[in-house]
Amino acid sequence: MHANYLEFNKLPYQSTNCMAKFKNGKSSVLIIYTGGTIGMVQRPSTGTLAPVKFEHILDEVPELNKFNLNIKTVVLSPVIDSSNMNPSNWINIARTIKKHYSDFDGFVILHGTDTMAYTASALSYMFENLYKSIILTGSQLPIGTLRTDGKENLITSVEIAAAQKNGKSRVPEVCIYFDFKLYRGNRTVKRDSELFSAFHSVNYPELAVAGVDINYSNKFIYHSENKGILKVNTNFDDNVVILKMFPGINKSVFNSILNIPGLKGVVLETFGSGNVPSSRWLINCIKRAIKKGILILNITQCEGGRVVMGQYETSAELLKTGVVSGKDMTSEAAVTKLMFLLGQGLNYDEVKMYLNKSLRGEISE
Ligand code: ASP
């Protein structure tokens, strides 16, 4: 087995001859490198971390050659810090997977940790009828450093992406693997910028835990209901905003945000179980926005728990005005879902209905 290196040089993405089918009967995994700390080095001139070429990463992980797998790699060029990710990058990644979907049993995406949860959420919505694993991973320390967490993250992600049971992928969904845990991607949040346990998923259990064995929690793994062929939806509408409530938020600030020209959707990050200040001006401002056709999705600022509008007086008015409950979704899952649904050419009521429903297990109904 060779971890073959195939570089994509041109934007938006370029395919190479890795379409060749494997005839040796081994499982196959495509590693897609997008950037992030895992492949960064320190620039001597400035001391800042910047992405390097992917061949250096594979040199650092010769262990991959010990797997009884066909592994190929693709580099999305230019490699980026994930702070620079945007919907066109998500589309690139999705198209790359679609292009090579029938040739590989699973996919690993190497990605910066900063916006990994957004990309994982966006990808989960984009793929319909997914029946193979897409595992995002990265690291807190570059892979060339002695104490790197990148090696374990990469090696186990590859193993999970290749894992099959009765000839089918064990985890046929978009996941994040980090620090010995496999999470549903659209339930995950980056919670720490230093710890190796950078991610968590408070409202949904881990899909697998890697110890001596990799223990899969089969009952929590998502299986696409429709068995049709893979479909990738690639439209997003970025006329959205996340508006975080805080005590003392000022009327003219709040009002100007809801009056941004072209605005179509707001993720309103509220207190506790979905509460906002009772000020009349605030409720009126929300009413006017909804009347104009702006969708307002209520997401809690808390790490866990869910929005229950009407539980307190301070959220009952929101319910009456037509604010949509985001229930237990993360902000990452919510804003990408809003962008995705608004990009699908649906009408207001349809977007509202889907926001409240599970598309890929991102919300508990
Ligand atoms: N800034 C980096 C990124 O998200 C951080 C990381 O990879 O951990 O690309």
PDB file of C-alpha atoms in Angstrom, residues 107-264:
ATOM      1  CA  PHE A 107     -13.164  10.091   3.080  1.00  0.00           C
ATOM      2  CA  VAL A 108     -11.003  11.986   5.569  1.00  0.00           C
ATOM      3  CA  ILE A 109     -10.863  15.777   5.404  1.00  0.00           C
ATOM      4  CA  LEU A 110      -7.881  17.456   7.060  1.00  0.00           C
ATOM      5  CA  HIS A 111      -9.139  20.847   8.141  1.00  0.00           C
ATOM      6  CA  GLY A 112      -8.277  23.633  10.571  1.00  0.00           C
ATOM      7  CA  THR A 113     -10.032  23.328  13.885  1.00  0.00           C
ATOM      8  CA  ASP A 114     -11.278  26.914  14.055  1.00  0.00           C
ATOM      9  CA  THR A 115     -14.200  26.490  11.664  1.00  0.00           C
ATOM     10  CA  MET A 116     -14.300  22.707  11.400  1.00  0.00           C
ATOM     11  CA  ALA A 117     -17.722  22.501  13.063  1.00  0.00           C
ATOM     12  CA  TYR A 118     -19.173  24.920  10.479  1.00  0.00           C
ATOM     13  CA  THR A 119     -17.755  22.943   7.550  1.00  0.00           C
ATOM     14  CA  ALA A 120     -18.948  19.649   9.042  1.00  0.00           C
ATOM     15  CA  SER A 121     -22.452  21.079   9.487  1.00  0.00           C
ATOM     16  CA  ALA A 122     -22.566  22.561   5.994  1.00  0.00           C
ATOM     17  CA  LEU A 123     -21.342  19.324   4.384  1.00  0.00           C
ATOM     18  CA  SER A 124     -23.873  17.265   6.313  1.00  0.00           C
ATOM     19  CA  TYR A 125     -26.721  19.253   4.724  1.00  0.00           C
ATOM     20  CA  MET A 126     -25.165  19.271   1.262  1.00  0.00           C
ATOM     21  CA  PHE A 127     -25.008  15.485   0.898  1.00  0.00           C
ATOM     22  CA  GLU A 128     -28.238  13.613   0.297  1.00  0.00           C
ATOM     23  CA  ASN A 129     -28.305   9.803   0.462  1.00  0.00           C
ATOM     24  CA  LEU A 130     -24.810   9.586   1.910  1.00  0.00           C
ATOM     25  CA  TYR A 131     -23.791   6.026   2.672  1.00  0.00           C
ATOM     26  CA  LYS A 132     -20.047   6.450   3.222  1.00  0.00           C
ATOM     27  CA  SER A 133     -18.028   8.045   6.029  1.00  0.00           C
ATOM     28  CA  ILE A 134     -16.781  11.600   5.750  1.00  0.00           C
ATOM     29  CA  ILE A 135     -14.504  12.281   8.723  1.00  0.00           C
ATOM     30  CA  LEU A 136     -13.088  15.734   9.406  1.00  0.00           C
ATOM     31  CA  THR A 137     -10.020  15.989  11.577  1.00  0.00           C
ATOM     32  CA  GLY A 138      -7.039  18.211  12.245  1.00  0.00           C
ATOM     33  CA  SER A 139      -4.818  18.976  15.198  1.00  0.00           C
ATOM     34  CA  GLN A 140      -3.860  21.515  17.819  1.00  0.00           C
ATOM     35  CA  LEU A 141      -0.116  21.026  17.224  1.00  0.00           C
ATOM     36  CA  PRO A 142       1.450  20.739  13.738  1.00  0.00           C
ATOM     37  CA  ILE A 143       2.120  17.159  12.697  1.00  0.00           C
ATOM     38  CA  GLY A 144       5.898  17.636  12.577  1.00  0.00           C
ATOM     39  CA  THR A 145       6.122  18.548  16.247  1.00  0.00           C
ATOM     40  CA  LEU A 146       7.106  15.971  18.839  1.00  0.00           C
ATOM     41  CA  ARG A 147       3.966  16.125  20.945  1.00  0.00           C
ATOM     42  CA  THR A 148       1.579  16.465  18.033  1.00  0.00           C
ATOM     43  CA  ASP A 149      -1.983  15.246  18.395  1.00  0.00           C
ATOM     44  CA  GLY A 150      -2.245  15.170  14.606  1.00  0.00           C
ATOM     45  CA  LYS A 151      -0.870  11.672  14.096  1.00  0.00           C
ATOM     46  CA  GLU A 152      -3.429   9.906  16.255  1.00  0.00           C
ATOM     47  CA  ASN A 153      -6.225  12.039  14.893  1.00  0.00           C
ATOM     48  CA  LEU A 154      -5.263  11.243  11.312  1.00  0.00           C
ATOM     49  CA  ILE A 155      -4.519   7.540  11.776  1.00  0.00           C
ATOM     50  CA  THR A 156      -7.743   6.774  13.643  1.00  0.00           C
ATOM     51  CA  SER A 157      -9.812   8.903  11.257  1.00  0.00           C
ATOM     52  CA  VAL A 158      -8.485   6.832   8.368  1.00  0.00           C
ATOM     53  CA  GLU A 159      -9.317   3.619  10.225  1.00  0.00           C
ATOM     54  CA  ILE A 160     -12.869   4.806  10.950  1.00  0.00           C
ATOM     55  CA  ALA A 161     -13.394   6.065   7.391  1.00  0.00           C
ATOM     56  CA  ALA A 162     -12.444   2.611   6.101  1.00  0.00           C
ATOM     57  CA  ALA A 163     -14.444   0.663   8.697  1.00  0.00           C
ATOM     58  CA  GLN A 164     -17.141  -1.581   7.268  1.00  0.00           C
ATOM     59  CA  LYS A 165     -19.748  -3.879   8.748  1.00  0.00           C
ATOM     60  CA  ASN A 166     -21.562  -6.392   6.516  1.00  0.00           C
ATOM     61  CA  GLY A 167     -20.051  -4.679   3.497  1.00  0.00           C
ATOM     62  CA  LYS A 168     -21.379  -1.250   4.521  1.00  0.00           C
ATOM     63  CA  SER A 169     -19.730   1.797   6.014  1.00  0.00           C
ATOM     64  CA  ARG A 170     -19.924   1.706   9.832  1.00  0.00           C
ATOM     65  CA  VAL A 171     -20.506   5.428  10.144  1.00  0.00           C
ATOM     66  CA  PRO A 172     -22.202   6.723   6.990  1.00  0.00           C
ATOM     67  CA  GLU A 173     -22.366  10.358   8.032  1.00  0.00           C
ATOM     68  CA  VAL A 174     -20.293  13.549   8.257  1.00  0.00           C
ATOM     69  CA  CYS A 175     -18.299  13.373  11.511  1.00  0.00           C
ATOM     70  CA  ILE A 176     -15.521  15.076  13.411  1.00  0.00           C
ATOM     71  CA  TYR A 177     -12.868  12.839  14.962  1.00  0.00           C
ATOM     72  CA  PHE A 178     -10.703  14.463  17.602  1.00  0.00           C
ATOM     73  CA  ASP A 179      -8.853  13.361  20.711  1.00  0.00           C
ATOM     74  CA  PHE A 180     -10.108   9.763  20.726  1.00  0.00           C
ATOM     75  CA  LYS A 181     -13.736  10.669  20.110  1.00  0.00           C
ATOM     76  CA  LEU A 182     -15.954  10.540  17.063  1.00  0.00           C
ATOM     77  CA  TYR A 183     -18.775  13.080  16.986  1.00  0.00           C
ATOM     78  CA  ARG A 184     -21.653  13.845  14.653  1.00  0.00           C
ATOM     79  CA  GLY A 185     -20.225  16.845  12.786  1.00  0.00           C
ATOM     80  CA  ASN A 186     -23.327  19.022  12.975  1.00  0.00           C
ATOM     81  CA  ARG A 187     -23.578  18.524  16.752  1.00  0.00           C
ATOM     82  CA  THR A 188     -20.017  19.562  17.462  1.00  0.00           C
ATOM     83  CA  VAL A 189     -18.536  22.811  18.753  1.00  0.00           C
ATOM     84  CA  LYS A 190     -14.909  23.913  19.138  1.00  0.00           C
ATOM     85  CA  ARG A 191     -14.693  24.504  22.848  1.00  0.00           C
ATOM     86  CA  ASP A 192     -11.008  25.064  23.554  1.00  0.00           C
ATOM     87  CA  SER A 193      -8.203  26.691  21.608  1.00  0.00           C
ATOM     88  CA  GLU A 194      -5.405  24.900  23.500  1.00  0.00           C
ATOM     89  CA  LEU A 195      -6.546  21.563  24.864  1.00  0.00           C
ATOM     90  CA  PHE A 196      -6.169  18.469  22.703  1.00  0.00           C
ATOM     91  CA  SER A 197      -9.825  17.826  23.521  1.00  0.00           C
ATOM     92  CA  ALA A 198     -10.738  20.824  21.391  1.00  0.00           C
ATOM     93  CA  PHE A 199     -14.267  19.682  20.531  1.00  0.00           C
ATOM     94  CA  HIS A 200     -17.338  18.531  22.306  1.00  0.00           C
ATOM     95  CA  SER A 201     -20.913  17.659  21.539  1.00  0.00           C
ATOM     96  CA  VAL A 202     -23.033  18.413  24.567  1.00  0.00           C
ATOM     97  CA  ASN A 203     -26.469  17.635  23.172  1.00  0.00           C
ATOM     98  CA  TYR A 204     -25.616  14.420  21.343  1.00  0.00           C
ATOM     99  CA  PRO A 205     -23.578  11.371  22.425  1.00  0.00           C
ATOM    100  CA  GLU A 206     -20.259  10.392  20.850  1.00  0.00           C
ATOM    101  CA  LEU A 207     -20.601   8.033  17.901  1.00  0.00           C
ATOM    102  CA  ALA A 208     -17.436   6.153  18.817  1.00  0.00           C
ATOM    103  CA  VAL A 209     -14.635   6.232  21.372  1.00  0.00           C
ATOM    104  CA  ALA A 210     -11.146   5.054  20.473  1.00  0.00           C
ATOM    105  CA  GLY A 211      -9.263   3.198  23.167  1.00  0.00           C
ATOM    106  CA  VAL A 212      -7.687  -0.223  22.858  1.00  0.00           C
ATOM    107  CA  ASP A 213     -10.544  -0.873  20.412  1.00  0.00           C
ATOM    108  CA  ILE A 214     -12.721   1.580  18.584  1.00  0.00           C
ATOM    109  CA  ASN A 215     -16.104   1.235  20.272  1.00  0.00           C
ATOM    110  CA  TYR A 216     -18.947   2.329  18.050  1.00  0.00           C
ATOM    111  CA  SER A 217     -22.291   3.414  19.529  1.00  0.00           C
ATOM    112  CA  ASN A 218     -24.357   2.002  16.704  1.00  0.00           C
ATOM    113  CA  LYS A 219     -27.690   3.250  17.972  1.00  0.00           C
ATOM    114  CA  PHE A 220     -26.575   6.879  17.715  1.00  0.00           C
ATOM    115  CA  ILE A 221     -25.195   6.644  14.183  1.00  0.00           C
ATOM    116  CA  TYR A 222     -27.220   8.346  11.456  1.00  0.00           C
ATOM    117  CA  HIS A 223     -28.348   6.336   8.448  1.00  0.00           C
ATOM    118  CA  SER A 224     -29.791   8.121   5.476  1.00  0.00           C
ATOM    119  CA  GLU A 225     -33.404   6.983   4.992  1.00  0.00           C
ATOM    120  CA  ASN A 226     -33.385   7.354   1.253  1.00  0.00           C
ATOM    121  CA  LYS A 227     -31.284   4.780  -0.531  1.00  0.00           C
ATOM    122  CA  GLY A 228     -31.069   6.693  -3.816  1.00  0.00           C
ATOM    123  CA  ILE A 229     -27.841   7.805  -5.438  1.00  0.00           C
ATOM    124  CA  LEU A 230     -25.662  10.454  -3.800  1.00  0.00           C
ATOM    125  CA  LYS A 231     -26.826  13.993  -4.465  1.00  0.00           C
ATOM    126  CA  VAL A 232     -24.905  17.139  -3.618  1.00  0.00           C
ATOM    127  CA  ASN A 233     -26.749  20.429  -3.159  1.00  0.00           C
ATOM    128  CA  THR A 234     -24.328  23.273  -3.652  1.00  0.00           C
ATOM    129  CA  ASN A 235     -26.226  26.514  -3.104  1.00  0.00           C
ATOM    130  CA  PHE A 236     -25.911  28.768  -0.079  1.00  0.00           C
ATOM    131  CA  ASP A 237     -27.326  32.206   0.605  1.00  0.00           C
ATOM    132  CA  ASP A 238     -25.061  34.287   2.826  1.00  0.00           C
ATOM    133  CA  ASN A 239     -27.568  37.061   3.619  1.00  0.00           C
ATOM    134  CA  VAL A 240     -27.679  35.940   7.230  1.00  0.00           C
ATOM    135  CA  VAL A 241     -26.343  37.091  10.565  1.00  0.00           C
ATOM    136  CA  ILE A 242     -25.765  35.702  14.054  1.00  0.00           C
ATOM    137  CA  LEU A 243     -27.010  38.208  16.605  1.00  0.00           C
ATOM    138  CA  LYS A 244     -25.947  37.459  20.159  1.00  0.00           C
ATOM    139  CA  MET A 245     -28.079  38.999  22.898  1.00  0.00           C
ATOM    140  CA  PHE A 246     -26.398  40.587  25.900  1.00  0.00           C
ATOM    141  CA  PRO A 247     -27.750  42.578  28.824  1.00  0.00           C
ATOM    142  CA  GLY A 248     -27.822  46.233  27.807  1.00  0.00           C
ATOM    143  CA  ILE A 249     -28.078  45.672  24.046  1.00  0.00           C
ATOM    144  CA  ASN A 250     -28.954  48.983  22.546  1.00  0.00           C
ATOM    145  CA  LYS A 251     -32.034  49.727  20.472  1.00  0.00           C
ATOM    146  CA  SER A 252     -30.306  51.413  17.545  1.00  0.00           C
ATOM    147  CA  VAL A 253     -27.680  48.644  17.252  1.00  0.00           C
ATOM    148  CA  PHE A 254     -30.339  45.927  17.346  1.00  0.00           C
ATOM    149  CA  ASN A 255     -32.544  47.828  14.939  1.00  0.00           C
ATOM    150  CA  SER A 256     -29.765  48.491  12.432  1.00  0.00           C
ATOM    151  CA  ILE A 257     -28.777  44.838  12.333  1.00  0.00           C
ATOM    152  CA  LEU A 258     -32.324  43.735  11.586  1.00  0.00           C
ATOM    153  CA  ASN A 259     -32.547  46.431   8.912  1.00  0.00           C
ATOM    154  CA  ILE A 260     -29.446  45.375   6.961  1.00  0.00           C
ATOM    155  CA  PRO A 261     -30.434  45.621   3.279  1.00  0.00           C
ATOM    156  CA  GLY A 262     -31.010  42.166   1.766  1.00  0.00           C
ATOM    157  CA  LEU A 263     -30.983  40.371   5.115  1.00  0.00           C
ATOM    158  CA  LYS A 264     -32.939  37.101   4.915  1.00  0.00           C
TER     159      LYS A 264
END
